[in-house]
Each structure stands twice: as structure tokens, then as C-alpha cells.
Coordinates of C-alpha atoms in Angstrom, one line a residue:
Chain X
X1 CA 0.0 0.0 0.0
X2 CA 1.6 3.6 -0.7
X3 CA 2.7 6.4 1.5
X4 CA 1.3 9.4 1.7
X5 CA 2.8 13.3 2.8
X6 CA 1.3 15.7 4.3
X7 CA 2.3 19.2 2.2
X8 CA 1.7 21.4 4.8
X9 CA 4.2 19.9 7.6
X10 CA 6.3 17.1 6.3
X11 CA 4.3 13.8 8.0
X12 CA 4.4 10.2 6.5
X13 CA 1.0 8.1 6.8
X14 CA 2.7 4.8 5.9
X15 CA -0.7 2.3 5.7
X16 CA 1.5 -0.5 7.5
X17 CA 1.9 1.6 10.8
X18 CA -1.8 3.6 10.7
X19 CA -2.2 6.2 13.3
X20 CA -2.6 4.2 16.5
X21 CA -3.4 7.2 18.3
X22 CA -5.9 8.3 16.7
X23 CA -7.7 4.9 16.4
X24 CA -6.2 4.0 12.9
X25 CA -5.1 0.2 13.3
X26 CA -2.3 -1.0 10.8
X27 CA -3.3 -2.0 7.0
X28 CA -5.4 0.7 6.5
X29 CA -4.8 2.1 3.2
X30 CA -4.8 6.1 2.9
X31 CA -7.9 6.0 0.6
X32 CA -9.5 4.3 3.2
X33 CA -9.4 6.9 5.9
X34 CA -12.7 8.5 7.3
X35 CA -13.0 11.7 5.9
X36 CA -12.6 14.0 8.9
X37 CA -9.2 11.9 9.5
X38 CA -6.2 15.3 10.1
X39 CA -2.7 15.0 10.1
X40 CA -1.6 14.1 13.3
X41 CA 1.1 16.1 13.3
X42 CA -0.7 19.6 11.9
X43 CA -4.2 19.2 12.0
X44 CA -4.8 19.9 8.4
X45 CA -7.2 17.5 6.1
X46 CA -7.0 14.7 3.9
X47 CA -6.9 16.9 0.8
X48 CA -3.6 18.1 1.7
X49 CA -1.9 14.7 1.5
X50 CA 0.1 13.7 -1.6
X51 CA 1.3 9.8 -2.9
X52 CA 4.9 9.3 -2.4
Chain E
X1 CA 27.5 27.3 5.9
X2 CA 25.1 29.7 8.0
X3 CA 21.6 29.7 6.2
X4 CA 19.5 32.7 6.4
X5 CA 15.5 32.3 5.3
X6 CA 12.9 35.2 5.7
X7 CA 9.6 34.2 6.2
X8 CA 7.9 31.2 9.0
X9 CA 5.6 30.2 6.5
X10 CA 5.5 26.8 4.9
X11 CA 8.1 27.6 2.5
X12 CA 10.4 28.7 5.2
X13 CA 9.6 26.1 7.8
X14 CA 9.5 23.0 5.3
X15 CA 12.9 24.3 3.9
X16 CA 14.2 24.5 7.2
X17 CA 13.1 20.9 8.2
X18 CA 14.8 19.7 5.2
X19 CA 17.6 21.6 5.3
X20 CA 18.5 20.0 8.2
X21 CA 17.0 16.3 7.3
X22 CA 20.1 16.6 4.9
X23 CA 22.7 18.6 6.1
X24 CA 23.5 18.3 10.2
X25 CA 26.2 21.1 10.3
X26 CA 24.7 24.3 8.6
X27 CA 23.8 27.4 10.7
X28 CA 20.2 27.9 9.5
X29 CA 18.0 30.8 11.1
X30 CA 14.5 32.1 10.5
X31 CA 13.7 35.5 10.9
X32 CA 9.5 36.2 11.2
X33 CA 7.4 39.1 10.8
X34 CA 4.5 37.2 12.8
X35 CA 5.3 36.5 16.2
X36 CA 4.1 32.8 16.7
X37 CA 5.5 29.5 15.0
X38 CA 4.6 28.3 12.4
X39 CA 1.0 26.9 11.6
X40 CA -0.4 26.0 8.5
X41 CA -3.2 28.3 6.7
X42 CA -6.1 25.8 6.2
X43 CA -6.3 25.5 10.1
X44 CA -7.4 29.2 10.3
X45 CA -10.3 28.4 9.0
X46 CA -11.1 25.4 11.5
X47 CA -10.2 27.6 14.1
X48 CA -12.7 29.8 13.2
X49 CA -15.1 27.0 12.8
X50 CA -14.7 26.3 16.3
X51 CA -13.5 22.8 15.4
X52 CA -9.7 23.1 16.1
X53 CA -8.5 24.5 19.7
X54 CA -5.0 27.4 19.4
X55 CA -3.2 25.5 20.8
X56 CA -3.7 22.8 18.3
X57 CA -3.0 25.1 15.3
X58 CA 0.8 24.7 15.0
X59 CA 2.5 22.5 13.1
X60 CA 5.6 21.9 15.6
X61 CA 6.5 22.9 19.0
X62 CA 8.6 25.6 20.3
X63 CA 11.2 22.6 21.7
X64 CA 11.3 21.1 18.0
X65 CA 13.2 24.1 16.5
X66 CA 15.6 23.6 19.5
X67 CA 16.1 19.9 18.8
X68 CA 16.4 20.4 15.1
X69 CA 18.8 23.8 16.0
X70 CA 17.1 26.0 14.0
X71 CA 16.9 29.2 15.2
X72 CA 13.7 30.8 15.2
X73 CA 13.4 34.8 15.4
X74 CA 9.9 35.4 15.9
X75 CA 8.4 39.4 15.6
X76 CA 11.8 40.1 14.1
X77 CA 10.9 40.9 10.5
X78 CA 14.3 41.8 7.5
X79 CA 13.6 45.5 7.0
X80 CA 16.5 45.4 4.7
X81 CA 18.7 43.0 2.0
X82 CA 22.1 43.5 1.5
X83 CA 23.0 41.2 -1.5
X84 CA 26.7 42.9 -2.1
X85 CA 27.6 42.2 1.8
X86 CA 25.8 39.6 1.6
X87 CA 23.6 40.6 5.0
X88 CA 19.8 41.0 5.8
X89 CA 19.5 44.3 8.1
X90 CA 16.9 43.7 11.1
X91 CA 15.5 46.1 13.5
X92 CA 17.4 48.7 15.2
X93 CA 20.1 48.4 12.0
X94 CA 21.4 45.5 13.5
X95 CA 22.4 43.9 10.5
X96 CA 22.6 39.5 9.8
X97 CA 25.0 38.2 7.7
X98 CA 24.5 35.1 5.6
X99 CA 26.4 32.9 3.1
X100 CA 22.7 31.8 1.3
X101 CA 19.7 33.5 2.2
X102 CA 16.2 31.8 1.1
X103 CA 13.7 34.8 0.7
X104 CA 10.0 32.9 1.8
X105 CA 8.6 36.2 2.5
X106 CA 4.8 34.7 0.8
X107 CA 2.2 36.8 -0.1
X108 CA -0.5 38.7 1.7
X109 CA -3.9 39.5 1.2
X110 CA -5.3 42.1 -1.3
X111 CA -7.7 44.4 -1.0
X112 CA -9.2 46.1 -4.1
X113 CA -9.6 49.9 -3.7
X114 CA -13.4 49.8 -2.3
X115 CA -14.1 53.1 -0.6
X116 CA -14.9 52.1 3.5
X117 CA -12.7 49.3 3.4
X118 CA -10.6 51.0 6.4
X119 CA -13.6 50.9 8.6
X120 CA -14.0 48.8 11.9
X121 CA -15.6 45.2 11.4
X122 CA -13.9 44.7 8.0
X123 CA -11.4 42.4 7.8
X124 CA -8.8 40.1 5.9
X125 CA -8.2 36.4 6.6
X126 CA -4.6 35.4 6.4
X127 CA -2.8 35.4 9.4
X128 CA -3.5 34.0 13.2
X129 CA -3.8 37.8 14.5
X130 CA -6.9 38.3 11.4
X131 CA -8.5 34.9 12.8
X132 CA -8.2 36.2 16.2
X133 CA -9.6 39.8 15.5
X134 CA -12.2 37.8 13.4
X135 CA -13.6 35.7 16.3
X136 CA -13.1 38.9 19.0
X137 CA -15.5 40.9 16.7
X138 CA -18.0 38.0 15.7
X139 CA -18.9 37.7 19.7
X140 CA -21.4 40.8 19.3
X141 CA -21.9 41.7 15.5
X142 CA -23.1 38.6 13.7
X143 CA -24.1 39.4 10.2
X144 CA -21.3 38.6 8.1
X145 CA -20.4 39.5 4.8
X146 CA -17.7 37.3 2.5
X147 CA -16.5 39.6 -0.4
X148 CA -15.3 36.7 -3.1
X149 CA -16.4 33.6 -3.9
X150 CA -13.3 31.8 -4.1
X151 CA -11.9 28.5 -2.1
X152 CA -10.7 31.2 0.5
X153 CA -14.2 32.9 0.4
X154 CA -16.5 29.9 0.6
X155 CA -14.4 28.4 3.3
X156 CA -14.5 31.6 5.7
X157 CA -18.1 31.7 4.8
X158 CA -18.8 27.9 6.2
X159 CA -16.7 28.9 9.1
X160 CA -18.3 31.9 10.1
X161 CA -21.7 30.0 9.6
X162 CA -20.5 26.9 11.9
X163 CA -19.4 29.8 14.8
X164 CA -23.1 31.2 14.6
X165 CA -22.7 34.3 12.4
X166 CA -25.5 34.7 9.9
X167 CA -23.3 34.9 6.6
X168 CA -24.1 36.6 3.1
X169 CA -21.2 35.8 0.3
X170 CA -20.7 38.3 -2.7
X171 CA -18.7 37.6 -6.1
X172 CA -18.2 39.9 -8.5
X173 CA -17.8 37.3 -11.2
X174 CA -21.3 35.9 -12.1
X175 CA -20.8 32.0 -11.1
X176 CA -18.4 30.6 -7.7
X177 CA -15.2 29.5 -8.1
X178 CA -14.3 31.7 -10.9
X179 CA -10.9 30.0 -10.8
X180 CA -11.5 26.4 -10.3
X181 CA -14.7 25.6 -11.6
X182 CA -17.1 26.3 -14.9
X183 CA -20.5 27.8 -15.2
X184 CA -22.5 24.5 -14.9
X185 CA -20.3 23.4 -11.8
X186 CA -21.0 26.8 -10.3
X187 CA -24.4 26.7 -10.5
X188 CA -24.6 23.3 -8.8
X189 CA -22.6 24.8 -5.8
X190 CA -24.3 27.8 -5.5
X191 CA -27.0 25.6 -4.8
X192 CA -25.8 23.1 -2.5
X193 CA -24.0 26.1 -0.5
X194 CA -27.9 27.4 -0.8
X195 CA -28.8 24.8 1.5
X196 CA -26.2 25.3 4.3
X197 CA -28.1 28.2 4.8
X198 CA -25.3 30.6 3.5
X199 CA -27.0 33.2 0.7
X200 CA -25.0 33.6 -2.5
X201 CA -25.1 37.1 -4.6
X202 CA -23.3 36.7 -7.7
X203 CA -22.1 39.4 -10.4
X204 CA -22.1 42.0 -7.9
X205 CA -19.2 44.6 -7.4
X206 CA -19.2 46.1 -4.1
X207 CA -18.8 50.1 -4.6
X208 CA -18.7 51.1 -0.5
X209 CA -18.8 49.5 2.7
X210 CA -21.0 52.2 4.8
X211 CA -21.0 53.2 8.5
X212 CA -19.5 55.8 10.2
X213 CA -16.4 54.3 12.1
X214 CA -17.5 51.2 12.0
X215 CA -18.8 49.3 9.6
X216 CA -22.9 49.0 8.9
X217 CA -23.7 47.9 5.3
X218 CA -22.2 47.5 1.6
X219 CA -23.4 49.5 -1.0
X220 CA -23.2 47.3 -4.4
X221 CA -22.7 48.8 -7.5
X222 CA -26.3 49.8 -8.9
X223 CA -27.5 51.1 -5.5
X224 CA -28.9 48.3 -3.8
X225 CA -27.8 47.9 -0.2
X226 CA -27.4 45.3 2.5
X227 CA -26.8 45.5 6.4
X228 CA -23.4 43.7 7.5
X229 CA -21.8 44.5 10.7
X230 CA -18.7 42.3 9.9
X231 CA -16.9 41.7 6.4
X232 CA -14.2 39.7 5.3
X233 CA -12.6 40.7 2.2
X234 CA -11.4 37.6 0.2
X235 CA -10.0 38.6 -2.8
X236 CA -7.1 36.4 -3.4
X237 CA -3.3 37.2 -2.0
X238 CA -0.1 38.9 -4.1
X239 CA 2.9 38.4 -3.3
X240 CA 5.1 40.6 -0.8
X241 CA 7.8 41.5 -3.0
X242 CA 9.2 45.2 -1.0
X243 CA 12.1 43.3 0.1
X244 CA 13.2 41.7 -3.0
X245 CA 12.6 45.0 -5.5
X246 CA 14.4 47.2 -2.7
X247 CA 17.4 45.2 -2.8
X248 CA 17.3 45.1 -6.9
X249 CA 16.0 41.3 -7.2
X250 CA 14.3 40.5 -10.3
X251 CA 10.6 41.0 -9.9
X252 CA 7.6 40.6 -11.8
X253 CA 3.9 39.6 -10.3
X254 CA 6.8 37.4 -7.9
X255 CA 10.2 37.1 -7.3
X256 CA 11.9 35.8 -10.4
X257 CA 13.5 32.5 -9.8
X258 CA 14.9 29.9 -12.5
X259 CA 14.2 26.4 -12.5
X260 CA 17.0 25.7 -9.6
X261 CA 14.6 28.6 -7.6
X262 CA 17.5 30.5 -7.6
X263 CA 16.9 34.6 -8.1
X264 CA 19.2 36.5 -10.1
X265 CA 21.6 37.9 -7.2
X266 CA 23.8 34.9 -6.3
X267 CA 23.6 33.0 -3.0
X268 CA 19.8 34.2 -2.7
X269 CA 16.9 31.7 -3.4
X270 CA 13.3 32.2 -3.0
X271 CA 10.3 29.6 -2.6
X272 CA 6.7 29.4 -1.8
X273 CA 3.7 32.1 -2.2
X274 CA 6.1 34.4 -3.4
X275 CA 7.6 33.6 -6.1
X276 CA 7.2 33.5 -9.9
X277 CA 8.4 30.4 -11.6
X278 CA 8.1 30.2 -15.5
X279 CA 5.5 32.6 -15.7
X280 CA 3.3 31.4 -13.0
X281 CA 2.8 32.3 -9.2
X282 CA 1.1 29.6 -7.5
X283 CA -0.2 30.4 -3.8
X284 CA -1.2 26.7 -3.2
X285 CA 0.3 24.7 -0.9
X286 CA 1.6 21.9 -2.3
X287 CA 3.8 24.0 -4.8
X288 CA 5.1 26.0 -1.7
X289 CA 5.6 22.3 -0.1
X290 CA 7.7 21.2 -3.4
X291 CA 9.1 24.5 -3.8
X292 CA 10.4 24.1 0.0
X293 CA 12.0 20.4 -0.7
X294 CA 13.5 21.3 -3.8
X295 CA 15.1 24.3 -2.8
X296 CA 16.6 22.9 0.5
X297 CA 18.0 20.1 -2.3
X298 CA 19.6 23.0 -4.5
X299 CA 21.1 24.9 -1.3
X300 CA 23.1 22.1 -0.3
X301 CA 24.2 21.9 -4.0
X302 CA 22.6 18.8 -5.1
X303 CA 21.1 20.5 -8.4
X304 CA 17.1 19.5 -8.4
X305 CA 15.2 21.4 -10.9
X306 CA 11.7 22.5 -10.2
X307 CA 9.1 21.3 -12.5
X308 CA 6.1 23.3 -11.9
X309 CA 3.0 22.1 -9.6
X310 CA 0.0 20.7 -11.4
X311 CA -3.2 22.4 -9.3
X312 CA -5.6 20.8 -7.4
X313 CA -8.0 22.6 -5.3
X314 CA -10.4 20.4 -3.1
X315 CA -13.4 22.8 -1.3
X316 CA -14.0 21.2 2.3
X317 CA -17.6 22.7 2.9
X318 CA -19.5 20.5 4.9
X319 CA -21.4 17.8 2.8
X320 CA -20.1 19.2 -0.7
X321 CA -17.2 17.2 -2.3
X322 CA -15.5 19.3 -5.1
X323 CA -12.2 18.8 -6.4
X324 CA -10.5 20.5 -9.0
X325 CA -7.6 19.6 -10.7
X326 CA -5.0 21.0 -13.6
X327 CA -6.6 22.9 -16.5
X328 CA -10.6 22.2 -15.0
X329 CA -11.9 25.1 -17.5
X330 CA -9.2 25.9 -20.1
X331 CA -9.5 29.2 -22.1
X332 CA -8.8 28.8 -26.1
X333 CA -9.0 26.5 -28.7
X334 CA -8.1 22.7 -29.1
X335 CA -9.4 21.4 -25.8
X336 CA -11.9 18.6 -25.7
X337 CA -14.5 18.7 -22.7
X338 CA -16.6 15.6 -21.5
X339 CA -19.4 16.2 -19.2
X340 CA -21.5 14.1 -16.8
X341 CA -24.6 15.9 -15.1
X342 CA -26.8 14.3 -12.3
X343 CA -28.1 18.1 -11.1
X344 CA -30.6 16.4 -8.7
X345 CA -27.8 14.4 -6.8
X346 CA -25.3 17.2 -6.8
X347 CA -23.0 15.6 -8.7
X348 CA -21.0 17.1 -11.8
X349 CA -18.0 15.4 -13.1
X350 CA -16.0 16.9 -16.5
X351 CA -12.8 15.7 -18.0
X352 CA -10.3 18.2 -20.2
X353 CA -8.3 16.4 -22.8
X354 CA -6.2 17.7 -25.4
X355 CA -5.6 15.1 -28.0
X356 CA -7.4 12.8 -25.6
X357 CA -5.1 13.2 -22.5
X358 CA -6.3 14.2 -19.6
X359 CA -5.2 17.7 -18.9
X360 CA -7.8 18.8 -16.2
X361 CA -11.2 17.5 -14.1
X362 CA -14.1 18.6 -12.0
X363 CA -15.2 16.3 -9.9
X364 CA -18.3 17.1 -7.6
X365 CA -20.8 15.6 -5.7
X366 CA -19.2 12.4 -5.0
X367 CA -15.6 11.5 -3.2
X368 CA -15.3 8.3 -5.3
X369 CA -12.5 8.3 -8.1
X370 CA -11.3 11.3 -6.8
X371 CA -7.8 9.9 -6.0
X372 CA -7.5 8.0 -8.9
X373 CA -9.0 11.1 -11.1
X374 CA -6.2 13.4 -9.8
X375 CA -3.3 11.1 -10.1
X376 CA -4.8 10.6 -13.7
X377 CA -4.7 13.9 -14.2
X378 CA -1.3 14.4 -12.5
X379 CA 0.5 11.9 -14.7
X380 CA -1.4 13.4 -18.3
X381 CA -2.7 9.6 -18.8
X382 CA -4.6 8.9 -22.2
X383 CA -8.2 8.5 -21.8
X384 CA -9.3 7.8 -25.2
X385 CA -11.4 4.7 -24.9
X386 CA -12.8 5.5 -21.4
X387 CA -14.6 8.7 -22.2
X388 CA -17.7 7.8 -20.9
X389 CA -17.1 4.8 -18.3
X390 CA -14.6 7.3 -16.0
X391 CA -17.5 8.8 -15.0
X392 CA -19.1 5.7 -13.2
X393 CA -19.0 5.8 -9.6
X394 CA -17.2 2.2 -9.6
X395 CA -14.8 3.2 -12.2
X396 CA -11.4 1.0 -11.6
X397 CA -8.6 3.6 -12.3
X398 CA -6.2 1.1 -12.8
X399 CA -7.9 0.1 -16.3
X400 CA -5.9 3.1 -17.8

């Protein structure tokens, strides 16, 4: 599953980690996301993210 | 090597980052007009929704720039660029010097000449200190006014609505989204942001905001007026270029860089909102993000060139999807444009090809295939034979 960066601060959502904090188990792929799902390191949206 | 960048911004922040991702022994200092840390723009917006707290707004913490040694000169705005002594004067004449300085100065808000605009209650969005005065003067004057119709408009306007205000949007142009979208898409959003509860007026030019000190209506063009005790003036940034045409940098709507984002003086780049790269000044993010990477690459002398940033605009107004990517409403000859209309569902979806590659979309009403539309888009893929079945909700991108 591929990477994706946040263009606003620099943060990696790699699919094989999730965001564990936030409730995101590993294996979920970035497309797969709920919609109000922000950078955890920023805060912005999912619109901001690009493929790596 | 001591590296000086002007500007806290995301060019200047995301260049600093990299800088030292790559390069553990340069000096590298940032000297900012504003006086917090860095935070990105789209968060304004939330914070004015009421959805994000301040303290949640920045992108780092003050002990990160210490870890990472970057040296962070907040309220301490360059008055001054010296390119022959190669030194940036600060305030008080104290002067910096610098063997490359990375000018991210960005851009800041315009105001067209609209008599009134001065007056209390009207105000820009752009920095932390205009969200702040924003939500200070909402608390007891709650009929807002939006001047412009653009992402930055419409998004101010949903924010202002979500913190209470009663909110009124005027465009001067005669459809929304003047820049991203086409008459049939506007008039789909103008009716979905209808429903949020937000009134639209479009072709209208605004000839004076009235009141005495403080502001009480807008008189359009033709006469008519309308009571407002709060406006926000959205009508698109320009670049801050003082700095850059005082010191004799090459300047045109932005600083002039080349494809290395160097300018012309040597051992000064320039990145982000503010510059002017073959012909075009972005003001998006993600071309301020590459901008910020590439330039940090070139710095440290590993020659990247800059490509340009296809655009790609995505409104986040409650219950709307709209994306908008690359050349979404192309002006001139020799561009093919495929439409697919469901009015009654919201959803509008149009491809622009030129010689049947994809070139530019609109794609609203749904969030399905909007990943696989951009990246389409992005890579200029040929779409000859799937005309038509792109549109279908269960469309597998990975046919083309």
C-alpha cells in the first residue's frame, strides 16, 4: 500500500503503521481513511496529502 | 555554511526541516514578521469553525526548532537585503550576515480599492492575528459579509456560519469559483452552499462599505444595499515583494526565480507564495511544499530542478465534495471537454483532454475516483477509450 505526505508539515501516513493514536489500526490504506481523519502532526485534512 | 531564510511560512519552515534532514552542520536561522510558530493556513479556517483549539493550530512545538537547531526569530521581520555584503538588516540596523539567504517572505492579502474598506468590522483572513480579530469581533456583530467567492471565500463563509454568524457571500464574477470551476459546476454549488443556509449574490461589485467608524452595510454597484456589521474581504493574495525589488531582485507579479529557484543575485533563493516560476505564481500549498523540498536540495548543491506544480484545489464545505484539478476550465481553442450531469444528486464530473489526454477534471458531488482522477490527471494519462465509463461511480482507475 503507498505512503502518503502531508504538504503542509512534512508527515508520512505509511498504511503499515496507521495512526494508533488516533484509532487507525495498521493495514489501512490512505484512501480508506474516514473523511474527517487530520494529520496528526498539523491538523490539516485529507486533501492536503500527496502519494509518495 | 550559515543559512538565512525570511519568512515562517510553509516555504520557510518546510525548507528549514529539510535543510537539516540533509545537512546536520549548517547554521540555518529564521527571521519572522509574525510572532508565533509556524501553523499552516487551512487550520485558520477550522479555528474559526470552532472545530480546532490554538493550541492545536501549530504545526511543531517551540522545543522542536531547538532539537532540530534551527533558530527561530519570531516578531523580528528583515527590514532590509544587502546582496553585495551579503547581510539581511533587522531592526534597530542590527544587520545579519549570511552565506545563502532563502527569501519565503509569501504573499499577503489584497484588498481592491473599495471606498470604507478601512472601517472597523472589516477584515482580511490570512494570518493567526486576522482569525483572532475575526472571532473577537463575531462575539457581538453577527451578520457577516464574505466579499469573493473563491476556495478562501467559501471556506470563511462555512466557518463563520458553523461559529453562529449569519453569513451573506458576494462575487463579483457571475458563477463561484471563478478559478476552479465552470458555469454548470458553479451553478450546482451555489445551490448546495444554498442549503447550508449561506446566501450567495453573484455578479455584484461592491462600490462602498458604509457606516460611520464602524462598519454597517455595503453598498453594491447599482445602488442596492445590504446591512453587515462584519466583512471579510477575500479577494485572493499577491505576493510581498518590498524586500526583493528594494534590494534590486528581479521582480515581476513574484520574485523571479529559474528552474534551480534561484533569483538573479547569487547565493539568494526564493520559494513558496512568493515567487514566480516560469510565468506562474502559485499560492497553493503543495507548490510552496515542493518549492520548500527542492530548494533545500539545490542549497546544499545537489542541483534539483523545479518542474512546476499541477493544481488541485479540493473545497471542504460541509457535505459538498468538489475537487478540482489542472486545467478544470481551459480558455482557447483545441481542448476537448466531457461532461456528466446528475443536477438532482449534486453531482457534476468533467474531463479536459487535449488530443485525448487528460489535462484537467471537476469532480463534484461524490468522493469516489477522486484519487484516482487526480493522479490521472497528474500523470497526463490517455483516456481515449474510457470517455464515458470514467464517470461511473465504480470506475477502476487502474484500467488506464
Amino acid at each position: 500500500m503507498e505512503k502518503y505526505e502531508c504538504t503542509a508539515c512534512g508527515y508520512v501516513y505509511d498504511p503499515a503503521v496507521g495512526d494508533q493514536e488516533n484509532g487507525i489500526a495498521p493495514g489501512i490504506a490512505f484512501e480508506d481513511l474516514p473523511d474527517d481523519w487530520v494529520c496528526p502532526q498539523c491538523g490539516v485534512g485529507k486533501e492536503f496529502f500527496q502519494k509518495i | 555554511m550559515k543559512i538565512v531564510i525570511i519568512g515562517n511560512g510553509l516555504a520557510g519552515t518546510i525548507a528549514a526541516k529539510t535543510l537539516r534532514e540533509m545537512d546536520n552542520a549548517s547554521a540555518i536561522e529564521i527571521y519572522a514578521e509574525e510572532k508565533y510558530i509556524y501553523y499552516p493556513r487551512p487550520n485558520l479556517i477550522e479555528f474559526i469553525a470552532g472545530n480546532l483549539p490554538l493550541a492545536r493550530l501549530f504545526a511543531f512545538t517551540e522545543r522542536w526548532y531547538g532539537q532540530q537547531r534551527i533558530g527561530l526569530r519570531l516578531a523580528t521581520p528583515a527590514k532590509r537585503i544587502l546582496p553585495d555584503s551579503r547581510e539581511i538588516e533587522i531592526q534597530g540596523g542590527l544587520r545579519v550576515a549570511y552565506d545563502i539567504l532563502l527569501l519565503a517572505g509569501g504573499a499577503s492579502s489584497f484588498v481592491p480599492p473599495i471606498k470604507g474598506a478601512d472601517k472597523n468590522g472589516v477584515f482580511t483572513l490570512r494570518t493567526l492575528d486576522d482569525a483572532l480579530r475575526i472571532i473577537e469581533h463575531l462575539k457581538d456583530h453577527p451578520r457577516a459579509t464574505v466579499l469573493g467567492g473563491g476556495l478562501l471565500g467559501l471556506e470563511t463563509a462555512r466557518a463563520l456560519k458553523s461559529r453562529g454568524a449569519d453569513v451573506e457571500v458576494a462575487e463579483v464574477f457571475p458563477q463561484l469559483l471563478p478559478r476552479q470551476l465552470d458555469p454548470q459546476g458553479g451553478a450546482i454549488l451555489k445551490s448546495e452552499i444554498a442549503k447550508l443556509g449561506i446566501r450567495v449574490r453573484l455578479g455584484v461589485v461592491t462600490e462602498e462599505i458604509i457606516g460611520e467608524a464602524d462598519i454597517r452595510g455595503l453598498r453594491f454597484k447599482g445602488g442596492e444595499e445590504i446591512p453587515a456589521d462584519l466583512a471579510v474581504v477575500a479577494a485572493g493574495v499577491r505576493p510581498s515583494l518590498n524586500l526583493a525589488r528594494e534590494a534590486g531582485l528581479q521582480t515581476d507579479r513574484g520574485v523571479l526565480v529559474n528552474d534551480f529557484l534561484e533569483t538573479d543575485k547569487p547565493g539568494i533563493y526564493a520559494a513558496g507564495d512568493g515567487v514566480q516560476h516560469a510565468g506562474r505564481v502559485y499560492g497553493i500549498i503543495p507548490a510552496s511544499f515542493d518549492q520548500a523540498r527542492i530548494v533545500a536540495a539545490n542549497i546544499l548543491g545537489q542541483k534539483t530542478k523545479y518542474q512546476g506544480t499541477i493544481p488541485s484545489s479540493t473545497l471542504k464545505v460541509m457535505g459538498i465534495h468538489l475537487t478540482s484539478i489542472g486545467l478544470a476550465n481551459p480558455e482557447g481553442g483545441g481542448y476537448e471537454e466531457v461532461r456528466f450531469e446528475k443536477p438532482e444528486e449534486g453531482i457534476y464530473k468533467k474531463i479536459v483532454l487535449k488530443d485525448d489526454t487528460l489535462v484537467g477534471a471537476i469532480w463534484m458531488g461524490t468522493k469516489n475516483g477522486v484519487n484516482g482522477i487526480s493522479r490521472a490527471v497528474a500523470q497526463k494519462m490517455n483516456v481515449e477509450k474510457w470517455k464515458r465509463d470514467i464517470f461511473e461511480e465504480t470506475f477502476d482507475f487502474s484500467l488506464l
